[in-house]
Amino acid sequence: NLGLMGAAYAGLVKAADQLDMREPLLYLVLLSHLSCLGAFQSFLYAVSYGYGLSLLSAGAYAAANQLLGDAKAELSKSGALHSAIYAAYGLRMISFIWARNTSTSYRRKLREIYHADKKISLWGKFMCWTFVSLLMTAYGLPVYFNNMMGPRELAPVEKAGHILAASGLLVEAVADVQKAKAKATHANAPITSGLFRVVRHPNYLGEIMFHAGVFLGGWEAYDTPLKRSLALVGPALMSAVMVEQTALLSKKQLQKYGRTPRYRRYLMNTPALLPLPLVATIFRLLRINETALWWAAWLVGGGAVLYDAYKEGGGPPKSPSVKVVKNSPSAATMGGRTRRTGGNTSSVKKVPRTR
């Protein structure tokens, strides 16, 4: 684990050097590590409060670095929207975690988490802190690259990305509020109302929408293959985590509520993530795993982005084409037949076959 962490830090420093952004990018790393210091108190703090603080600080720092830097450049429309969406998400996450942790329905689970945290060694907490901090740094790279690009107009793909990210933020916020209200009245009952009537895990769907939109929101700023690849890391990892959590939570809910006919009907008629009942029904009839489909979609999409970056970088070195000078001795013949080489051909006198 220590070797992997060291390799990750070394790779980040090398990438910062290649992009000529070492000092400001390392400030972003420092902010993420400071935001996640709660890991030494509880792992929950690193992935909850640390998550919100990291996105909030990433959006604020990216905008401030552009406005207050040496050049004191004007903030672009795309960069301003990106920073505002990040800051709004961070503030929402912090307020939601605080409200959840202080609610009576969550106190029992919170005690269990704190009890489990006591068994984690200081070294384990240190590894948790470094890993989560690096992950939070990856989440902040799209907005950082976008603000470093400077003033420019919004591209169509960036407009779509900002709309998708804002929609995901709204979906997740509404789903979390509906879940909290439902658990406050019926703590041991499944949630089947509100957005949960459309999909079984709307909060996870909103998270995936947000991070996909965040990546697309800075599309024009990824002017090098390295930037595009680095910007993809955070959204792809978070989406993978959300898909995996969907599968795990679906299994837990089936074990807890699967005996009730009402929940079985809800399970049959409501998709896990895709808000399209017809598509979900077709998947179920064809026995297509919806979680596997999300994994495949991200693998194909991520592969396409990386391939595009690879092509922009020039691909593998091409060997120079060999040209044959007309009537040159290099146009050798074998068995009385003319051998053609390179792009130009030459007609040479046929040589009789010898033994």
Coordinates of C-alpha atoms in Angstrom, one line a residue:
N1 CA 0.0 0.0 0.0
L2 CA 2.8 2.4 0.9
G3 CA 4.5 1.6 -2.5
L4 CA 1.3 2.4 -4.3
M5 CA 0.8 5.6 -2.5
G6 CA 4.4 6.7 -3.2
A7 CA 3.9 5.8 -6.9
A8 CA 0.7 7.9 -7.0
Y9 CA 2.4 10.9 -5.4
A10 CA 5.4 10.6 -7.8
G11 CA 3.1 10.3 -10.8
L12 CA 1.2 13.4 -9.8
V13 CA 4.4 15.4 -9.4
K14 CA 5.6 14.2 -12.7
A15 CA 2.3 15.1 -14.4
A16 CA 2.4 18.5 -12.8
D17 CA 5.9 19.1 -14.2
Q18 CA 4.9 18.0 -17.7
L19 CA 1.9 20.4 -17.6
D20 CA 4.1 23.2 -16.1
M21 CA 1.7 23.5 -13.2
R22 CA 3.7 22.1 -10.3
E23 CA 3.2 24.8 -7.7
P24 CA -0.5 25.5 -8.1
L25 CA -1.4 21.8 -8.6
L26 CA 0.5 20.9 -5.4
Y27 CA -1.6 23.5 -3.6
L28 CA -4.7 21.6 -4.7
V29 CA -3.2 18.4 -3.2
L30 CA -2.5 20.2 0.0
L31 CA -6.1 21.5 0.3
S32 CA -7.4 18.0 -0.2
H33 CA -5.2 16.6 2.5
L34 CA -6.2 19.3 4.9
S35 CA -9.9 18.8 4.1
C36 CA -9.6 15.0 4.9
L37 CA -7.7 15.3 8.2
G38 CA -10.9 14.1 10.0
A39 CA -9.9 10.6 8.9
F40 CA -7.7 10.4 12.1
Q41 CA -10.9 10.8 14.1
S42 CA -13.2 8.6 12.0
F43 CA -13.1 7.1 8.5
L44 CA -16.6 8.5 8.0
Y45 CA -15.3 12.0 8.4
A46 CA -12.8 11.5 5.5
V47 CA -15.5 10.3 3.0
S48 CA -18.2 12.7 4.2
Y49 CA -17.1 16.0 5.6
G50 CA -13.7 15.6 3.8
Y51 CA -15.5 15.0 0.5
G52 CA -17.6 18.1 0.8
L53 CA -14.7 20.3 2.0
S54 CA -12.5 19.1 -0.8
L55 CA -15.0 20.0 -3.5
L56 CA -15.8 23.3 -1.9
S57 CA -12.1 24.2 -1.6
A58 CA -11.3 22.9 -5.1
G59 CA -13.9 25.2 -6.7
A60 CA -12.9 28.2 -4.6
Y61 CA -9.2 27.7 -5.1
A62 CA -9.5 27.2 -8.9
A63 CA -11.4 30.5 -9.2
A64 CA -9.2 32.4 -6.8
N65 CA -6.0 31.1 -8.5
Q66 CA -7.2 32.5 -11.8
L67 CA -8.4 35.8 -10.4
L68 CA -5.6 36.5 -7.9
G69 CA -2.7 35.0 -9.7
D70 CA 0.2 36.8 -11.2
A71 CA -1.6 37.4 -14.5
K72 CA -4.9 38.4 -12.7
A73 CA -6.8 37.0 -15.7
E74 CA -10.5 37.3 -16.1
L75 CA -12.5 34.3 -15.1
S76 CA -14.2 32.5 -18.0
K77 CA -17.9 31.7 -18.1
S78 CA -17.2 28.0 -18.1
G79 CA -14.7 28.3 -15.2
A80 CA -17.1 30.4 -13.2
L81 CA -20.0 27.9 -13.6
H82 CA -17.7 25.0 -12.9
S83 CA -16.4 26.6 -9.7
A84 CA -20.0 27.5 -8.6
I85 CA -21.2 24.0 -9.2
Y86 CA -18.3 22.5 -7.2
A87 CA -18.9 25.0 -4.3
A88 CA -22.6 24.3 -4.3
Y89 CA -22.1 20.6 -4.2
G90 CA -19.5 20.9 -1.3
L91 CA -21.9 23.1 0.8
R92 CA -24.8 20.7 0.2
M93 CA -22.7 17.7 1.1
I94 CA -21.5 19.3 4.4
S95 CA -25.0 20.4 5.4
F96 CA -26.5 17.1 4.6
I97 CA -23.9 15.1 6.5
W98 CA -24.3 17.4 9.5
A99 CA -28.1 17.0 9.4
R100 CA -27.9 13.2 9.0
N101 CA -25.3 12.7 11.8
T102 CA -27.4 14.8 14.3
S103 CA -30.7 13.0 13.5
T104 CA -32.1 10.5 16.0
S105 CA -32.6 7.8 13.3
Y106 CA -28.9 7.7 12.5
R107 CA -27.5 7.7 16.0
R108 CA -27.4 4.0 16.4
K109 CA -25.5 3.5 13.1
L110 CA -23.2 6.3 14.0
R111 CA -22.3 4.6 17.3
E112 CA -21.5 1.4 15.4
I113 CA -19.2 3.3 13.0
Y114 CA -17.4 5.0 15.9
H115 CA -17.0 1.6 17.6
A116 CA -15.5 0.1 14.5
D117 CA -13.1 3.1 14.1
K118 CA -11.5 2.3 17.5
K119 CA -10.2 -1.0 16.0
I120 CA -8.3 0.8 13.2
S121 CA -4.7 1.4 14.0
L122 CA -3.0 4.8 13.5
W123 CA -1.2 3.4 10.4
G124 CA -4.5 2.3 9.0
K125 CA -5.9 5.8 9.5
F126 CA -2.9 7.3 7.9
M127 CA -3.3 5.1 4.8
C128 CA -7.0 6.0 4.7
W129 CA -6.2 9.7 4.9
T130 CA -3.6 9.6 2.1
F131 CA -5.8 7.5 -0.2
V132 CA -9.0 9.5 0.2
S133 CA -7.0 12.8 -0.1
L134 CA -5.5 11.7 -3.4
L135 CA -8.9 10.6 -4.6
M136 CA -10.3 14.1 -3.6
T137 CA -7.5 15.7 -5.6
A138 CA -8.5 13.7 -8.7
Y139 CA -12.1 15.0 -8.2
G140 CA -10.9 18.6 -8.3
L141 CA -8.8 18.3 -11.5
P142 CA -11.6 19.1 -14.0
V143 CA -12.5 22.4 -12.4
Y144 CA -8.8 23.3 -11.9
F145 CA -7.9 22.7 -15.6
N146 CA -11.0 24.6 -16.7
N147 CA -10.1 27.7 -14.7
M148 CA -6.4 27.6 -15.9
M149 CA -7.6 27.8 -19.5
G150 CA -8.5 31.4 -19.2
P151 CA -11.4 33.5 -20.7
R152 CA -13.3 31.8 -23.5
E153 CA -16.9 31.1 -24.6
L154 CA -18.9 28.1 -23.5
A155 CA -18.7 25.2 -25.9
P156 CA -21.9 23.2 -26.6
V157 CA -20.5 20.1 -24.9
E158 CA -19.6 22.2 -21.8
K159 CA -23.1 23.6 -21.6
A160 CA -24.5 20.1 -21.7
G161 CA -22.0 19.1 -19.0
H162 CA -22.9 22.0 -16.6
I163 CA -26.6 21.2 -17.1
L164 CA -26.0 17.5 -16.4
A165 CA -23.9 18.3 -13.3
A166 CA -26.5 20.8 -11.9
S167 CA -29.3 18.3 -12.6
G168 CA -27.4 15.5 -10.8
L169 CA -26.9 17.9 -7.8
L170 CA -30.6 18.6 -7.7
V171 CA -31.6 14.9 -8.0
E172 CA -29.2 13.9 -5.2
A173 CA -30.3 16.7 -2.9
V174 CA -34.0 16.0 -3.3
A175 CA -33.5 12.2 -2.9
D176 CA -31.5 12.7 0.3
V177 CA -34.2 14.9 1.8
Q178 CA -37.0 12.5 0.8
K179 CA -35.0 9.6 2.3
A180 CA -34.4 11.5 5.6
K181 CA -38.1 12.3 5.9
A182 CA -39.2 8.7 5.2
K183 CA -36.7 7.2 7.7
A184 CA -37.8 9.7 10.4
T185 CA -41.4 8.4 10.2
H186 CA -40.8 4.7 9.2
A187 CA -37.2 3.8 10.1
N188 CA -37.6 0.0 9.2
A189 CA -39.6 0.4 6.0
P190 CA -38.3 0.6 2.5
I191 CA -38.6 3.9 0.7
T192 CA -40.8 3.7 -2.3
S193 CA -42.1 7.3 -2.7
G194 CA -40.9 10.4 -4.4
L195 CA -37.9 9.9 -6.7
F196 CA -37.6 6.4 -5.3
R197 CA -40.7 5.5 -7.4
V198 CA -38.7 6.2 -10.5
V199 CA -35.5 4.4 -9.6
R200 CA -34.5 2.5 -6.4
H201 CA -31.3 4.5 -5.9
P202 CA -31.8 8.1 -7.1
N203 CA -29.1 9.6 -4.8
Y204 CA -26.5 7.4 -6.5
L205 CA -27.9 8.3 -9.9
G206 CA -27.5 12.0 -9.1
E207 CA -23.9 11.4 -8.0
I208 CA -23.1 9.7 -11.3
M209 CA -24.8 12.5 -13.2
F210 CA -22.9 15.1 -11.3
H211 CA -19.5 13.7 -11.9
A212 CA -20.2 12.9 -15.6
G213 CA -21.3 16.5 -16.0
V214 CA -18.3 17.8 -14.2
F215 CA -16.0 16.0 -16.6
L216 CA -17.8 17.3 -19.7
G217 CA -18.0 20.8 -18.2
G218 CA -14.3 21.4 -18.8
W219 CA -14.0 19.5 -22.1
E220 CA -12.4 22.3 -24.1
A221 CA -9.8 22.9 -21.3
Y222 CA -8.3 19.4 -21.8
D223 CA -6.0 20.6 -24.5
T224 CA -3.5 17.8 -24.0
P225 CA -3.9 14.0 -23.8
L226 CA -2.4 14.1 -20.3
K227 CA -5.0 16.6 -19.0
R228 CA -7.9 14.6 -20.5
S229 CA -6.7 11.4 -18.9
L230 CA -6.2 13.0 -15.5
A231 CA -9.5 14.7 -15.6
L232 CA -11.2 11.4 -16.3
V233 CA -9.8 9.6 -13.2
G234 CA -12.0 11.2 -10.6
P235 CA -15.4 11.0 -12.3
A236 CA -14.7 7.4 -13.5
L237 CA -13.7 6.2 -10.1
M238 CA -16.7 7.8 -8.3
S239 CA -19.1 6.4 -10.9
A240 CA -17.6 3.0 -10.4
V241 CA -18.0 3.3 -6.6
M242 CA -21.6 4.4 -7.0
V243 CA -22.4 1.4 -9.3
E244 CA -20.8 -1.0 -6.9
Q245 CA -22.6 0.6 -3.9
T246 CA -25.9 0.2 -5.9
A247 CA -25.3 -3.6 -6.2
L248 CA -24.3 -4.0 -2.5
L249 CA -27.3 -2.0 -1.2
S250 CA -29.7 -3.8 -3.5
K251 CA -28.6 -7.1 -2.0
K252 CA -29.0 -5.8 1.6
Q253 CA -32.5 -4.5 0.8
L254 CA -33.5 -7.8 -0.7
Q255 CA -32.4 -9.6 2.4
K256 CA -34.1 -7.2 4.7
Y257 CA -37.4 -6.6 2.8
G258 CA -37.5 -9.4 0.3
R259 CA -40.2 -11.4 2.1
T260 CA -42.8 -8.7 1.8
P261 CA -45.0 -8.9 -1.4
R262 CA -45.1 -5.1 -1.6
Y263 CA -41.3 -4.8 -1.8
R264 CA -41.1 -7.7 -4.3
R265 CA -43.6 -5.8 -6.6
Y266 CA -41.6 -2.6 -6.1
L267 CA -38.4 -4.5 -7.0
M268 CA -39.9 -6.0 -10.2
N269 CA -41.4 -2.7 -11.4
T270 CA -38.6 -0.2 -10.5
P271 CA -35.1 -0.1 -12.0
A272 CA -32.0 0.3 -9.9
L273 CA -30.4 3.3 -11.7
L274 CA -31.8 3.7 -15.2
P275 CA -34.9 5.9 -15.0
L276 CA -36.5 4.1 -18.0
P277 CA -39.0 1.4 -16.9
L278 CA -39.3 0.1 -20.5
V279 CA -35.6 -0.3 -20.9
A280 CA -35.3 -1.8 -17.4
T281 CA -38.0 -4.3 -18.2
I282 CA -36.3 -5.4 -21.4
F283 CA -33.0 -5.8 -19.4
R284 CA -34.8 -7.9 -16.9
L285 CA -36.5 -10.1 -19.5
L286 CA -33.1 -10.6 -21.3
R287 CA -31.4 -11.2 -17.9
I288 CA -29.0 -8.3 -18.5
N289 CA -27.3 -7.1 -15.3
E290 CA -27.9 -3.4 -15.0
T291 CA -24.8 -2.9 -12.8
A292 CA -22.7 -4.6 -15.4
L293 CA -24.2 -2.4 -18.1
W294 CA -23.1 0.8 -16.2
W295 CA -19.6 -0.7 -15.8
A296 CA -19.5 -1.4 -19.5
A297 CA -20.7 2.1 -20.4
W298 CA -18.0 3.7 -18.4
L299 CA -15.3 1.4 -19.7
V300 CA -16.4 2.1 -23.3
G301 CA -16.7 5.8 -22.7
G302 CA -13.4 6.0 -20.8
G303 CA -11.7 3.9 -23.5
A304 CA -13.0 6.2 -26.2
V305 CA -11.7 9.3 -24.3
L306 CA -8.3 7.8 -23.8
Y307 CA -8.1 6.6 -27.4
D308 CA -9.0 10.1 -28.6
A309 CA -6.2 11.5 -26.4
Y310 CA -3.8 8.9 -27.7
K311 CA -4.6 9.8 -31.3
E312 CA -4.2 13.5 -30.6
G313 CA -0.8 12.7 -29.1
G314 CA 0.2 11.2 -32.5
G315 CA -0.1 7.5 -31.7
P316 CA 2.9 5.2 -32.2
P317 CA 5.9 6.4 -34.2
K318 CA 5.5 5.7 -37.8
S319 CA 8.3 4.2 -39.8
P320 CA 9.4 6.2 -42.8
S321 CA 8.3 4.9 -46.2
V322 CA 11.1 3.5 -48.3
K323 CA 11.3 5.0 -51.8
V324 CA 13.0 3.1 -54.5
V325 CA 14.9 5.1 -57.1
K326 CA 14.0 4.1 -60.6
N327 CA 16.4 1.7 -62.2
S328 CA 18.4 1.4 -59.0
P329 CA 20.1 -1.8 -58.0
S330 CA 17.9 -2.1 -54.9
A331 CA 15.0 -3.2 -57.0
A332 CA 16.0 -6.8 -56.8
T333 CA 14.3 -9.6 -58.6
M334 CA 13.7 -13.2 -57.6
G335 CA 12.8 -16.0 -59.9
G336 CA 12.4 -13.8 -62.9
R337 CA 9.7 -11.6 -61.2
T338 CA 10.1 -7.9 -60.4
R339 CA 10.0 -7.2 -56.6
R340 CA 8.1 -4.0 -55.7
T341 CA 9.2 -1.9 -52.7
G342 CA 7.9 1.3 -51.1
G343 CA 5.6 3.6 -53.0
N344 CA 7.4 3.8 -56.3
T345 CA 8.0 0.8 -58.5
S346 CA 10.8 0.4 -61.1
S347 CA 10.9 -1.8 -64.1
V348 CA 14.1 -3.8 -64.3
K349 CA 15.4 -6.3 -66.7
K350 CA 14.3 -9.8 -65.7
V351 CA 17.1 -12.0 -64.5
P352 CA 17.0 -15.6 -65.6
R353 CA 16.5 -18.1 -62.8
T354 CA 19.8 -19.8 -61.8
R355 CA 20.3 -23.0 -59.9

